[in-house]
XYZ file of C-alpha atoms in Angstrom:
182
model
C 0.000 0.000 0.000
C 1.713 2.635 -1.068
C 1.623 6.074 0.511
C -1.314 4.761 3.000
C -3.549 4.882 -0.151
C -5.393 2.248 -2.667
C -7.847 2.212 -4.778
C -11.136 0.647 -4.709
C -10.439 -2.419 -6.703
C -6.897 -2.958 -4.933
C -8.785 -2.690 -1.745
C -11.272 -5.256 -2.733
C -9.061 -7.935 -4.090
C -6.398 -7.562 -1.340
C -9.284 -7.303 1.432
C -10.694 -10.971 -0.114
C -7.773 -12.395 0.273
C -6.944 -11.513 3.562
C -10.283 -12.807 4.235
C -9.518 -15.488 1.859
C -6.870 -16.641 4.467
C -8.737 -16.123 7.570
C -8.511 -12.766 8.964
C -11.925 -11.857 10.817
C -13.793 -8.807 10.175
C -12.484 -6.857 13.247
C -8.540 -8.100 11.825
C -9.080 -6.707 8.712
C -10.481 -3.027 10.074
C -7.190 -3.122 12.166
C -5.438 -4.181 9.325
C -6.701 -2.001 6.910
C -7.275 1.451 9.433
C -3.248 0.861 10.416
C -2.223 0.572 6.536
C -4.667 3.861 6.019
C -3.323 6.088 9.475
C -0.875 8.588 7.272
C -3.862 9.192 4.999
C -6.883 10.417 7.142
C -7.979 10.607 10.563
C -10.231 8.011 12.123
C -13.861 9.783 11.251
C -12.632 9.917 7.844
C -11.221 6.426 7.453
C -14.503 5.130 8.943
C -16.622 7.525 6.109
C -14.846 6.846 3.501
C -13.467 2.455 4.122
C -14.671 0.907 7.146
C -17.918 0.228 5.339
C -16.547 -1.443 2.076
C -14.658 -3.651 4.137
C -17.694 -4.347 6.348
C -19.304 -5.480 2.740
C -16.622 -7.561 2.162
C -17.529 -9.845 4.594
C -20.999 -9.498 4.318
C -21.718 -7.346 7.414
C -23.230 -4.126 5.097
C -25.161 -3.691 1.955
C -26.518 -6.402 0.522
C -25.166 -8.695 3.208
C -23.647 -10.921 0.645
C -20.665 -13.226 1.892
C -18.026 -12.548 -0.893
C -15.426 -14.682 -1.628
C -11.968 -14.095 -2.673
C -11.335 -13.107 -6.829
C -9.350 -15.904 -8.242
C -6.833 -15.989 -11.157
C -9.403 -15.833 -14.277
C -11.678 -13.089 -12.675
C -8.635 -11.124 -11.704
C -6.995 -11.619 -14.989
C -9.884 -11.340 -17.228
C -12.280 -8.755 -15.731
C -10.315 -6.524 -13.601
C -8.806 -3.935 -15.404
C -5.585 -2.112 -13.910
C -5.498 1.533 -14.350
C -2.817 4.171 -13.096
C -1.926 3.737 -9.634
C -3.485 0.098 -9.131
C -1.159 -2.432 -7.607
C -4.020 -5.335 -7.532
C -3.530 -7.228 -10.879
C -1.744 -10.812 -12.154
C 1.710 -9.700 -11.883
C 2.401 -11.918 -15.171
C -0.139 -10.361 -17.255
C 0.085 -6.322 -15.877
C 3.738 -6.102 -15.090
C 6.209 -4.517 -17.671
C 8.379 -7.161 -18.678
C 11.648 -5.187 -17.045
C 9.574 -4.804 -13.591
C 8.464 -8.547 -13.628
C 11.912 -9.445 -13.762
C 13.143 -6.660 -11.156
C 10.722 -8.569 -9.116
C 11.764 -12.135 -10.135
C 15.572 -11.618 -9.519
C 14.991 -10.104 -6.024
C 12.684 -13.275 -5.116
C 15.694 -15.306 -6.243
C 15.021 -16.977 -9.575
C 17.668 -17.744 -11.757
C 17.886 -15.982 -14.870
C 17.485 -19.413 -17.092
C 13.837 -19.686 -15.095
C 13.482 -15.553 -15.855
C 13.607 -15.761 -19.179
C 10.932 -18.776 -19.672
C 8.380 -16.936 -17.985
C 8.710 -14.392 -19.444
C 8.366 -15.857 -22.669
C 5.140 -17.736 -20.929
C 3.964 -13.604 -20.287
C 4.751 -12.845 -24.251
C 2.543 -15.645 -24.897
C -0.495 -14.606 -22.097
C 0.284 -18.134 -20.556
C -0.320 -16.317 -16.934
C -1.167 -19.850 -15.669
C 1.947 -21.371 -16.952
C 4.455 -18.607 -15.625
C 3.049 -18.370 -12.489
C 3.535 -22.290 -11.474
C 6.997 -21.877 -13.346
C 7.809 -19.312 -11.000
C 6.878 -21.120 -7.691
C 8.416 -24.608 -9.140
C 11.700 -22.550 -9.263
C 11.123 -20.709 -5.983
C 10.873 -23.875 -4.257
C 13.020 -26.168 -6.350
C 13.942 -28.445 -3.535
C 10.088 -29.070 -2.261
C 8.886 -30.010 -6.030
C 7.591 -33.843 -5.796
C 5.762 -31.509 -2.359
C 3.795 -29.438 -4.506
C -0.229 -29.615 -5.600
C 0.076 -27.164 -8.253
C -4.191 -27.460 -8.893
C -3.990 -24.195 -7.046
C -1.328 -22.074 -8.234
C -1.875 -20.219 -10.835
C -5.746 -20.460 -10.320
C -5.959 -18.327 -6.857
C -3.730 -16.510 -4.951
C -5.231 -18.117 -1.852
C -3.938 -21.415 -3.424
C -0.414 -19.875 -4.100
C -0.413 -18.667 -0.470
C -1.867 -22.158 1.028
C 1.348 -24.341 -1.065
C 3.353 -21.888 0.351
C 2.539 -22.179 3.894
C 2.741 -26.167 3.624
C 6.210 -25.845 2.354
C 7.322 -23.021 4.706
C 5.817 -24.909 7.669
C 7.404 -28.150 7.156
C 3.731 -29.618 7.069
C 4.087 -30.593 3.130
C 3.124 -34.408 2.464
C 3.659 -35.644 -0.661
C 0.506 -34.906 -3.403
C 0.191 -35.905 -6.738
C 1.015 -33.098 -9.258
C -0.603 -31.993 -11.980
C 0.319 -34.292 -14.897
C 0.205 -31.227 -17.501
C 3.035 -29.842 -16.259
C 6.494 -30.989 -16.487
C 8.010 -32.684 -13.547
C 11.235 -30.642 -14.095
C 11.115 -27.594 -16.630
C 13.786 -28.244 -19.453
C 15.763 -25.246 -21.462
């Protein structure tokens, strides 16, 4: 969030997944009035955000329970305009800012320049599970890749398994290579 300030649909997406991974209502006005504190005062913050976030989780409006956007709805319908940070990295980043952003996560360069062929080619899917194959190389045959690539929850969720330790052997997707080749 940068400069305590983002816009609607950035709020939206990043406030469904944080819900997406279990923060509670009354987390996510924390969350969301401490990120927003440099910008406006309290009365303000609570005019002009606590109630979107409130609909969010169903507590205002139409009292709909909302779940988080995944992959294809954030690829396909939500457009990013100036100043929006909420988009598919692979399909919205420039293709010298998604590899800024790939180097200082720690991919090698031979991995670098496959997805971003896989960007040239709008296989978003592709470069994303390419990305988190080489990220965590050593936890591969770990892996369900059903999820990544087709919600960021999912991404988050492998993640956590392999960070945690907790990862049991899965079977992987048998589309994708078992090793990526160059």
């Amino acid at each position: 969030i940068e400069n305590s300030h983002l816009r609607y649909w950035g709020r939206r997406t990043y406030g469904l997944f944080l819900k997406g991974i279990g923060l509670s209502l009354e987390e996510a006005l924390e969350f969301w009035r401490a990120a927003f504190s440099l910008s406006c005062d309290r009365h303000t913050w609570e005019k002009k955000y606590a109630y979107n976030i409130r609909h969010n989780y169903g507590k205002a409006g139409k009292c709909a329970d909302y779940s988080p956007y995944n992959c294809k709805k954030i690829t396909a319908s939500v457009t990013k305009g100036p100043n929006e940070y909420h988009t598919c990295p692979y399909k919205d980043c420039d293709s010298q800012r998604l590899r800024e952003m790939m180097k200082a996560d720690g991919i090698g360069d031979q991995y670098i320049e496959n997805i971003l062929r896989m960007k040239a080619g709008a296989s978003y899917t592709k470069a994303c599970q390419t990305h988190f194959l080489a990220k965590h190389d050593n936890m591969i045959s770990k892996v369900d890749l059903d999820g990544i690539g087709q919600h960021p929850n999912g991404i988050l969720k492998e993640a956590g398994y392999i960070m945690s330790g907790a990862a049991t052997d899965v079977q992987r997707n048998r589309n994708f290579p078992q090793k990526i080749e160059f």
